[in-house]
Coordinates of C-alpha atoms in Angstrom, one line a residue:
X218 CA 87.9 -53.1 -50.2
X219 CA 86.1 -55.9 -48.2
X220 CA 85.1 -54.0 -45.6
X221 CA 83.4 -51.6 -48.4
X222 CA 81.8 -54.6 -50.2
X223 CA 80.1 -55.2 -46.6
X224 CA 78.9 -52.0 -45.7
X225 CA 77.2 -51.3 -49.2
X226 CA 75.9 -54.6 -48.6
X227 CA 74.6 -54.2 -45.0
X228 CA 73.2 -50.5 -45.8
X229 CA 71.0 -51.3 -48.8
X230 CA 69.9 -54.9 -46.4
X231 CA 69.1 -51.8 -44.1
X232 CA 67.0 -50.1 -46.6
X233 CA 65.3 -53.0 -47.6
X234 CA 64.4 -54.0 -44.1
X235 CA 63.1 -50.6 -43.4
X236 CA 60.6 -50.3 -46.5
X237 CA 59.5 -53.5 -45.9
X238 CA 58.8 -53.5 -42.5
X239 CA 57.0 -49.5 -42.8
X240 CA 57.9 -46.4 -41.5
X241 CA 55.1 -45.9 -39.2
X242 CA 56.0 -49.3 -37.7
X243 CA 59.6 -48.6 -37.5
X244 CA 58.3 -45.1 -35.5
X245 CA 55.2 -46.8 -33.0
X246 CA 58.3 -49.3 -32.1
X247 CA 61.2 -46.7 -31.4
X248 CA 57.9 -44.5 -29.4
X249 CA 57.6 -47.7 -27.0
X250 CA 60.9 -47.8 -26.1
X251 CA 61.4 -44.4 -25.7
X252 CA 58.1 -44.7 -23.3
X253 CA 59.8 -47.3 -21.2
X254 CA 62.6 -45.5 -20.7
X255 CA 61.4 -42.1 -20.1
X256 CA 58.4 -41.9 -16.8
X257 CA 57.3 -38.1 -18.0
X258 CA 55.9 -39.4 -21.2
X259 CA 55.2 -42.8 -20.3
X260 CA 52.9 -40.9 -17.3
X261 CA 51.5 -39.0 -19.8
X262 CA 50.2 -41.6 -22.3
X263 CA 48.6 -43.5 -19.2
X264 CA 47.1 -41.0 -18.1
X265 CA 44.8 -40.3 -21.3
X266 CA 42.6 -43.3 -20.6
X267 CA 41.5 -42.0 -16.9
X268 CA 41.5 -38.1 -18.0
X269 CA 38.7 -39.6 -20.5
X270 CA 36.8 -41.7 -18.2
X271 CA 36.8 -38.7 -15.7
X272 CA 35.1 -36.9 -18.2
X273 CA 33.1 -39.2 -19.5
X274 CA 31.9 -40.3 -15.6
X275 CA 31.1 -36.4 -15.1
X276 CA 29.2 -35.9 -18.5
X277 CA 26.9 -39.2 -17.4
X278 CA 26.6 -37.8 -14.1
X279 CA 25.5 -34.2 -15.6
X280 CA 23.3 -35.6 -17.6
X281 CA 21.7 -37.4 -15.0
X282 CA 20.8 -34.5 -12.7
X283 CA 18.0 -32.2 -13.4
X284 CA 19.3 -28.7 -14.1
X285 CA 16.3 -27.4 -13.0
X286 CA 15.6 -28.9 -9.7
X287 CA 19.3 -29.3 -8.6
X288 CA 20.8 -26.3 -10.1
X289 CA 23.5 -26.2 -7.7
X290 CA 24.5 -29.7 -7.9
X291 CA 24.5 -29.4 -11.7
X292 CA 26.2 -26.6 -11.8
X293 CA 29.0 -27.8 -9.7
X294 CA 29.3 -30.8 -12.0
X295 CA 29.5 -28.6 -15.2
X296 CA 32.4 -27.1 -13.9
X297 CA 33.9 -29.7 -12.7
X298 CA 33.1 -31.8 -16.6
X299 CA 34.5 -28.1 -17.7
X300 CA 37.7 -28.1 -16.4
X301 CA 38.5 -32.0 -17.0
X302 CA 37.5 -31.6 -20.2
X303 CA 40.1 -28.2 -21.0
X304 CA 43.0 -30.7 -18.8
X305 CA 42.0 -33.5 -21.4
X306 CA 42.2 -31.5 -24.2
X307 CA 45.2 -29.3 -23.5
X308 CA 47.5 -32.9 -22.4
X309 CA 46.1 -34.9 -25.8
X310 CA 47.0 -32.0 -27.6
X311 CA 50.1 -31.7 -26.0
X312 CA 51.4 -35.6 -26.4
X313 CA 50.1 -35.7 -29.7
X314 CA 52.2 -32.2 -30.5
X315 CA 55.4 -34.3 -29.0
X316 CA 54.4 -37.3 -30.8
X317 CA 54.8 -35.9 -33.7
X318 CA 57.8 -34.1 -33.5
X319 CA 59.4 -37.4 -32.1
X320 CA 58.5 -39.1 -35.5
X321 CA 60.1 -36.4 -37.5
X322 CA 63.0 -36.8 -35.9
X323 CA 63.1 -40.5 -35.7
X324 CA 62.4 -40.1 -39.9
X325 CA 65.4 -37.5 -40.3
X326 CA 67.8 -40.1 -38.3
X327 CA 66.6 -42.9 -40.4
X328 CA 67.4 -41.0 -43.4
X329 CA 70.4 -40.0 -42.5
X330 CA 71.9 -43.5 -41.8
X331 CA 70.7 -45.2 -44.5
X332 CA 69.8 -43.0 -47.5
X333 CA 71.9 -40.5 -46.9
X334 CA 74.8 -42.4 -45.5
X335 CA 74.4 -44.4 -48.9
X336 CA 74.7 -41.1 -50.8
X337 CA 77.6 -39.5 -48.9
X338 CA 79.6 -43.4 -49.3
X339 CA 78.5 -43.6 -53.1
X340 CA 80.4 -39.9 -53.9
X341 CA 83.3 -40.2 -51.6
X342 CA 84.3 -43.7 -53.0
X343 CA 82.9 -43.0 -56.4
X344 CA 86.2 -42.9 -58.5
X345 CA 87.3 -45.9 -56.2
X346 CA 86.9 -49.4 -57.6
X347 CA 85.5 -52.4 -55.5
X348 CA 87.2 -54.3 -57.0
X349 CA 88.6 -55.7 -61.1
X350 CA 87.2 -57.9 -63.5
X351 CA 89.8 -60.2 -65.4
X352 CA 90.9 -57.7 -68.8
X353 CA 88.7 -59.1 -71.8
X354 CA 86.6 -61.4 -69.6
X355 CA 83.6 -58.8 -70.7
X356 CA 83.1 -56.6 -73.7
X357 CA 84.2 -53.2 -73.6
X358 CA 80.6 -51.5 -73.7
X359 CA 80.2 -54.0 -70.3
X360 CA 83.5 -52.8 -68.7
X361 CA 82.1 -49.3 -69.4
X362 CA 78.8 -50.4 -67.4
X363 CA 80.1 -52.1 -64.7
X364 CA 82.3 -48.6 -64.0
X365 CA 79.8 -46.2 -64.4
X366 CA 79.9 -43.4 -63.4
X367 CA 83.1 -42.9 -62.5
X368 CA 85.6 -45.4 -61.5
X369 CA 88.2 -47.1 -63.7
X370 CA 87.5 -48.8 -66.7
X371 CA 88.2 -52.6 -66.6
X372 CA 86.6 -52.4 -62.2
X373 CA 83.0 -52.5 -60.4
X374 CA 82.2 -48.8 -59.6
X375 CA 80.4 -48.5 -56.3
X376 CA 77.2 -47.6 -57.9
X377 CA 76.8 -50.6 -59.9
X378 CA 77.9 -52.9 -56.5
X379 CA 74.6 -51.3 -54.6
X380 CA 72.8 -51.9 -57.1
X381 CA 73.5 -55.3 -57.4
X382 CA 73.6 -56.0 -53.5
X383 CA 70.0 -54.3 -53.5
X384 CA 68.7 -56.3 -56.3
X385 CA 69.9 -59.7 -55.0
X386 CA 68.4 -58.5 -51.8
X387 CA 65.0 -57.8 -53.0
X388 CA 65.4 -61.2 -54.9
X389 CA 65.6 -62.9 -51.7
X390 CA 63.1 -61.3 -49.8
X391 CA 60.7 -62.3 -52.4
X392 CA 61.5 -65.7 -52.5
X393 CA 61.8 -65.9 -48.1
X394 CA 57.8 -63.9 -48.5
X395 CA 56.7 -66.3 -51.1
X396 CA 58.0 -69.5 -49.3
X397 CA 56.0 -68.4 -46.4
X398 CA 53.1 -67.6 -47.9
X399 CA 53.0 -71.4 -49.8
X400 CA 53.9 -73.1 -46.6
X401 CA 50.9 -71.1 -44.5
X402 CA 48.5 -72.0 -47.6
X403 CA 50.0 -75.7 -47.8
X404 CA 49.0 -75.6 -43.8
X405 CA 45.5 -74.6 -44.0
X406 CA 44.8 -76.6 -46.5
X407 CA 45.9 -79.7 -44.4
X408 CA 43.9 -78.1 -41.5
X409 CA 40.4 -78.1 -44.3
X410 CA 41.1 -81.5 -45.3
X411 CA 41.5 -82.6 -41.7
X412 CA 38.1 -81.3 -40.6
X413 CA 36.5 -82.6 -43.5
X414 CA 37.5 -86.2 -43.2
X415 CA 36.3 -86.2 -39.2
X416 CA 33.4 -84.6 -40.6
X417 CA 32.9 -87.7 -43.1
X418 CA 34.0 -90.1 -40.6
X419 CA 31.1 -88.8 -37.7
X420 CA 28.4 -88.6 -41.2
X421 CA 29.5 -92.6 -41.3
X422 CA 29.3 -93.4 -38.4
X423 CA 25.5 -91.9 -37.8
X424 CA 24.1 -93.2 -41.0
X425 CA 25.5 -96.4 -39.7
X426 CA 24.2 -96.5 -36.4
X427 CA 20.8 -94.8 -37.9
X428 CA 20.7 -98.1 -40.3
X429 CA 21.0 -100.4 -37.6
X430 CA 18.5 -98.7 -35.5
X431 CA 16.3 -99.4 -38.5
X432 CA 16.7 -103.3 -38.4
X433 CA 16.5 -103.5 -34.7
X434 CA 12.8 -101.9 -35.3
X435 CA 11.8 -103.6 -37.9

């Protein structure tokens, strides 16, 4: 039951990681790598930036020309800011269609091999224990806990061992966030008093040389 002990373990690490670090960051990183490796898209998405400043460059141009006394001229760059602007439109709308049927997809996956994959393992192995507790080392009513729902009496149910492993986890990631936090705050604070004692040192110094000028004068 090792192995088990591990993979409950590793999937709610998994789960942790995944709400901590967001969804939507989890999906803008697996849509950059699936730019790289795919030119179509990747061509796509770069060329956004010059569809745009081709319509822009038109729609200053257009602007620019009289419609009155170059008609023909402005007329030609209508249609031409026209027609960029329908390509624009239609490839935006396109990639962003894409777009978001790639992040559905990327969210069904994710759910699937962690939630879900913690679901199917927690029913299959539910009337399986992890592994036993010595006999009388808890009370009864604790024996009962620890096997809920369905494994045997006097064992750790599966159930209670994720829930465990995702409590100690959490636990830690706390304490890891806190740490980090103190020691960026510890840092800054060095970084304040730093600047204020060269700030008190350089006051010193010109009231000193300032005081000296004085007696030189005098």
């Amino acid at each position: 039951m090792a192995s088990l002990l591990v993979i409950v373990f590793l999937l709610q690490l998994l789960i942790h990681l995944i709400n901590t670090l967001g969804a939507p960051a989890i999906n803008n990183l697996l849509w950059a790598i699936y730019r790289k490796i795919s030119p179509a898209i990747n061509a796509s998405v770069t060329s956004l930036p010059k569809l745009r400043a081709e319509v822009f460059r038109l729609s200053q141009e257009m602007n620019s020309t009289s419609s009155q006394d170059e008609f023909a001229k402005w007329a030609k760059l209508r249609r031409q800011h026209d027609k960029a602007v329908a390509h624009y439109d239609e490839q935006a709308s396109s990639l962003k269609e894409f777009k978001n049927t790639f992040d559905k997809g990327v969210s069904v996956i994710r759910w699937i091999g962690t939630n879900g994959m913690r679901t199917i393992v927690q029913f299959w192995y539910a009337k399986r224990p992890l592994f036993w507790i010595p006999r009388g080392w808890v009370p009864w009513y604790i024996e009962w806990l620890l096997a809920f729902p369905r494994a045997p009496r006097g064992s750790v149910s599966i159930q209670i061992w994720g829930t465990a492993c995702a409590t100690v986890i959490q636990f830690i990631g706390a304490a890891v966030v806190a740490t980090w936090v103190l020691r960026q705050s510890r840092r800054q604070e060095g970084t304040k008093k730093e600047k204020v004692s060269v700030g008190s040192d350089g006051s010193a110094g010109s009231v000193g040389s300032g005081s000296r000028e004085g007696k030189k004068e005098l």
